[in-house]
């Protein structure tokens, strides 16, 4: 049987710079991995894009497909969005498809594809009234949001440490969700 496919999407919060290591872990856990980044995350990761492509064997995507372009990734068994910034969480909840990552997330929500989202926000961002509404909206739509107890818990501004971002929770949740879907989602 072909290995399960993980679409690993990330936005511009500090843990994104550890993606090479996270992809290595996911691959050693048996996943085929495809990496998608927001435009800002892609800028931050400029120096690591070729390493990610070499590791995954797939292009790193950060721009939406043109209407006449073919899908270049295998279909996902599970999609993980981590780290998810305030901007990307809110955009996803509002259904805004302004970049590749939010476009994929909105599609996965609408099609009820298995989706794990782990925010990365400081406690000031977390108190913005839209954030709680977005988390609730996404959970109600079937997204597995790892936030609060058992998930990411925010630190005060300036006190977060990207090395403690709980990546293992996201990979464990993806593994559990993979069991829910026997047939991979079709590409597109
Ligand atoms: C050093 C640095 C750290 C940041 N950390 C976070 C963060 O942890 N969470 C967050 O929501 N935004 C953070 N931001 C702000 C986001 O990068 C910014 O809002 C960006 O527009 C998000 O874009 P994206 O969601 O499309 O990736 C940080 C910005 C910088 C420069």
GROMACS .gro file of C-alpha atoms and ligand atoms in nm:
model
  219
    1UNK     CA    1   0.000   0.000   0.000
    2UNK     CA    2   0.127   0.353  -0.081
    3UNK     CA    3   0.235   0.557   0.222
    4UNK     CA    4  -0.026   0.806   0.350
    5UNK     CA    5   0.012   1.161   0.224
    6UNK     CA    6   0.041   1.458   0.459
    7UNK     CA    7  -0.010   1.810   0.329
    8UNK     CA    8   0.185   2.017   0.579
    9UNK     CA    9   0.081   2.383   0.554
   10UNK     CA   10   0.248   2.658   0.753
   11UNK     CA   11   0.218   3.031   0.811
   12UNK     CA   12   0.460   3.296   0.935
   13UNK     CA   13   0.518   3.226   1.304
   14UNK     CA   14   0.863   3.134   1.440
   15UNK     CA   15   0.819   2.751   1.457
   16UNK     CA   16   0.800   2.748   1.076
   17UNK     CA   17   1.178   2.771   1.063
   18UNK     CA   18   1.196   2.418   1.205
   19UNK     CA   19   1.003   2.262   0.917
   20UNK     CA   20   1.300   2.070   0.780
   21UNK     CA   21   1.325   1.880   1.107
   22UNK     CA   22   0.947   1.831   1.127
   23UNK     CA   23   0.936   1.694   0.774
   24UNK     CA   24   1.218   1.456   0.867
   25UNK     CA   25   1.013   1.334   1.166
   26UNK     CA   26   0.696   1.297   0.960
   27UNK     CA   27   0.878   1.102   0.692
   28UNK     CA   28   1.033   0.872   0.948
   29UNK     CA   29   0.679   0.817   1.079
   30UNK     CA   30   0.582   0.682   0.737
   31UNK     CA   31   0.427   0.986   0.570
   32UNK     CA   32   0.480   1.117   0.221
   33UNK     CA   33   0.493   1.493   0.283
   34UNK     CA   34   0.408   1.796   0.069
   35UNK     CA   35   0.480   2.143   0.211
   36UNK     CA   36   0.271   2.456   0.147
   37UNK     CA   37   0.354   2.801   0.286
   38UNK     CA   38   0.185   3.138   0.308
   39UNK     CA   39   0.368   3.404   0.105
   40UNK     CA   40   0.521   3.551   0.421
   41UNK     CA   41   0.629   3.209   0.549
   42UNK     CA   42   0.783   3.138   0.209
   43UNK     CA   43   0.988   3.458   0.241
   44UNK     CA   44   1.106   3.356   0.586
   45UNK     CA   45   1.197   3.012   0.455
   46UNK     CA   46   1.366   3.131   0.139
   47UNK     CA   47   1.697   2.970   0.230
   48UNK     CA   48   1.537   2.634   0.313
   49UNK     CA   49   1.298   2.587   0.022
   50UNK     CA   50   1.531   2.374  -0.185
   51UNK     CA   51   1.612   2.154   0.116
   52UNK     CA   52   1.238   2.102   0.174
   53UNK     CA   53   1.183   2.013  -0.192
   54UNK     CA   54   1.471   1.770  -0.188
   55UNK     CA   55   1.342   1.612   0.132
   56UNK     CA   56   0.981   1.579   0.021
   57UNK     CA   57   1.035   1.515  -0.350
   58UNK     CA   58   0.755   1.765  -0.422
   59UNK     CA   59   0.754   2.137  -0.497
   60UNK     CA   60   0.696   2.368  -0.201
   61UNK     CA   61   0.383   2.561  -0.292
   62UNK     CA   62   0.301   2.915  -0.185
   63UNK     CA   63   0.100   3.049  -0.477
   64UNK     CA   64  -0.241   2.931  -0.592
   65UNK     CA   65  -0.254   2.712  -0.901
   66UNK     CA   66  -0.318   2.895  -1.226
   67UNK     CA   67  -0.641   2.791  -1.398
   68UNK     CA   68  -0.449   2.600  -1.665
   69UNK     CA   69  -0.195   2.437  -1.430
   70UNK     CA   70  -0.222   2.075  -1.325
   71UNK     CA   71  -0.214   1.967  -0.963
   72UNK     CA   72   0.143   1.868  -0.877
   73UNK     CA   73   0.089   1.706  -0.537
   74UNK     CA   74  -0.064   1.369  -0.461
   75UNK     CA   75  -0.400   1.401  -0.282
   76UNK     CA   76  -0.388   1.433   0.097
   77UNK     CA   77  -0.495   1.174   0.349
   78UNK     CA   78  -0.461   1.443   0.615
   79UNK     CA   79  -0.380   1.814   0.606
   80UNK     CA   80  -0.201   1.984   0.896
   81UNK     CA   81  -0.182   2.361   0.929
   82UNK     CA   82   0.092   2.448   1.179
   83UNK     CA   83   0.205   2.693   1.288
   84UNK     CA   84  -0.120   2.882   1.225
   85UNK     CA   85  -0.092   3.258   1.281
   86UNK     CA   86  -0.375   3.479   1.401
   87UNK     CA   87  -0.410   3.603   1.045
   88UNK     CA   88  -0.429   3.255   0.894
   89UNK     CA   89  -0.667   3.121   1.162
   90UNK     CA   90  -0.903   3.414   1.113
   91UNK     CA   91  -0.879   3.404   0.733
   92UNK     CA   92  -0.954   3.032   0.736
   93UNK     CA   93  -1.255   3.075   0.963
   94UNK     CA   94  -1.389   3.355   0.748
   95UNK     CA   95  -1.344   3.152   0.431
   96UNK     CA   96  -1.092   3.391   0.277
   97UNK     CA   97  -0.889   3.218   0.007
   98UNK     CA   98  -0.638   3.493  -0.054
   99UNK     CA   99  -0.331   3.268  -0.060
  100UNK     CA  100  -0.237   2.907  -0.127
  101UNK     CA  101  -0.257   2.798   0.237
  102UNK     CA  102  -0.592   2.953   0.324
  103UNK     CA  103  -0.728   2.835  -0.011
  104UNK     CA  104  -0.634   2.477   0.074
  105UNK     CA  105  -0.771   2.504   0.426
  106UNK     CA  106  -1.103   2.649   0.312
  107UNK     CA  107  -1.132   2.371   0.052
  108UNK     CA  108  -1.056   2.103   0.313
  109UNK     CA  109  -1.315   2.251   0.550
  110UNK     CA  110  -1.580   2.262   0.279
  111UNK     CA  111  -1.508   1.908   0.161
  112UNK     CA  112  -1.481   1.777   0.516
  113UNK     CA  113  -1.132   1.643   0.455
  114UNK     CA  114  -0.934   1.556   0.768
  115UNK     CA  115  -0.769   1.875   0.887
  116UNK     CA  116  -0.557   1.949   1.193
  117UNK     CA  117  -0.483   2.310   1.283
  118UNK     CA  118  -0.247   2.417   1.559
  119UNK     CA  119  -0.233   2.794   1.622
  120UNK     CA  120   0.076   2.980   1.732
  121UNK     CA  121  -0.024   3.311   1.888
  122UNK     CA  122   0.085   3.507   2.191
  123UNK     CA  123  -0.163   3.579   2.469
  124UNK     CA  124  -0.224   3.931   2.338
  125UNK     CA  125  -0.320   3.806   1.993
  126UNK     CA  126  -0.529   3.536   2.157
  127UNK     CA  127  -0.746   3.795   2.332
  128UNK     CA  128  -0.855   3.953   2.005
  129UNK     CA  129  -1.230   3.882   1.999
  130UNK     CA  130  -1.220   3.734   1.650
  131UNK     CA  131  -0.972   3.465   1.752
  132UNK     CA  132  -1.207   3.278   1.991
  133UNK     CA  133  -1.487   3.307   1.736
  134UNK     CA  134  -1.260   3.164   1.466
  135UNK     CA  135  -1.154   2.868   1.679
  136UNK     CA  136  -1.518   2.791   1.759
  137UNK     CA  137  -1.623   2.827   1.394
  138UNK     CA  138  -1.349   2.593   1.277
  139UNK     CA  139  -1.420   2.333   1.545
  140UNK     CA  140  -1.789   2.341   1.460
  141UNK     CA  141  -1.693   2.281   1.097
  142UNK     CA  142  -1.509   1.962   1.193
  143UNK     CA  143  -1.152   2.094   1.207
  144UNK     CA  144  -0.933   1.929   1.470
  145UNK     CA  145  -0.802   2.247   1.637
  146UNK     CA  146  -0.519   2.187   1.884
  147UNK     CA  147  -0.556   2.491   2.103
  148UNK     CA  148  -0.584   2.526   2.481
  149UNK     CA  149  -0.556   2.222   2.708
  150UNK     CA  150  -0.401   1.936   2.512
  151UNK     CA  151  -0.288   2.172   2.238
  152UNK     CA  152  -0.092   2.491   2.190
  153UNK     CA  153  -0.118   2.727   2.488
  154UNK     CA  154  -0.015   3.089   2.435
  155UNK     CA  155   0.261   3.266   2.622
  156UNK     CA  156   0.275   3.639   2.698
  157UNK     CA  157   0.424   3.850   2.417
  158UNK     CA  158   0.800   3.810   2.396
  159UNK     CA  159   0.805   3.501   2.618
  160UNK     CA  160   0.729   3.230   2.364
  161UNK     CA  161   1.000   2.984   2.264
  162UNK     CA  162   0.961   2.823   1.925
  163UNK     CA  163   1.152   2.519   2.049
  164UNK     CA  164   0.859   2.430   2.278
  165UNK     CA  165   0.596   2.445   2.002
  166UNK     CA  166   0.420   2.108   2.044
  167UNK     CA  167   0.472   1.966   1.695
  168UNK     CA  168   0.433   1.612   1.826
  169UNK     CA  169   0.066   1.681   1.908
  170UNK     CA  170  -0.002   1.781   1.548
  171UNK     CA  171   0.174   1.475   1.405
  172UNK     CA  172  -0.005   1.245   1.653
  173UNK     CA  173  -0.342   1.396   1.561
  174UNK     CA  174  -0.266   1.350   1.192
  175UNK     CA  175  -0.183   0.986   1.252
  176UNK     CA  176  -0.514   0.934   1.435
  177UNK     CA  177  -0.711   1.111   1.163
  178UNK     CA  178  -0.545   0.909   0.887
  179UNK     CA  179  -0.734   0.607   1.013
  180UNK     CA  180  -1.064   0.782   0.940
  181UNK     CA  181  -1.008   0.801   0.570
  182UNK     CA  182  -0.926   0.485   0.382
  183UNK     CA  183  -0.924   0.642   0.033
  184UNK     CA  184  -0.696   0.941  -0.020
  185UNK     CA  185  -0.869   1.259  -0.130
  186UNK     CA  186  -0.841   1.305  -0.506
  187UNK     CA  187  -0.592   1.565  -0.625
  188UNK     CA  188  -0.719   1.911  -0.712
  189LIG     C1  189   0.952   3.771   1.451
  189LIG     C2  190   0.804   3.759   1.426
  189LIG     C3  191   0.731   3.668   1.498
  189LIG     C4  192   0.594   3.655   1.477
  189LIG     N1  193   0.525   3.563   1.549
  189LIG     C5  194   0.392   3.547   1.527
  189LIG     C6  195   0.319   3.450   1.598
  189LIG     O1  196   0.373   3.372   1.676
  189LIG     N2  197   0.186   3.441   1.573
  189LIG     C7  198   0.122   3.522   1.485
  189LIG     O2  199   0.000   3.510   1.470
  189LIG     N3  200   0.189   3.616   1.416
  189LIG     C8  201   0.322   3.629   1.433
  189LIG     N4  202   0.392   3.723   1.364
  189LIG     C9  203   0.319   3.811   1.270
  189LIG    C10  204   0.291   3.740   1.137
  189LIG     O3  205   0.412   3.697   1.077
  189LIG    C11  206   0.216   3.837   1.044
  189LIG     O4  207   0.091   3.869   1.100
  189LIG    C12  208   0.197   3.784   0.905
  189LIG     O5  209   0.129   3.881   0.830
  189LIG    C13  210   0.118   3.655   0.904
  189LIG     O6  211   0.098   3.618   0.770
  189LIG     P1  212   0.048   3.474   0.729
  189LIG     O7  213  -0.063   3.436   0.823
  189LIG     O8  214  -0.005   3.492   0.589
  189LIG     O9  215   0.165   3.383   0.732
  189LIG    C14  216   0.529   3.736   1.382
  189LIG    C15  217   0.605   3.829   1.308
  189LIG    C16  218   0.740   3.839   1.330
  189LIG    C17  219   0.819   3.938   1.247
   0.00000   0.00000   0.00000
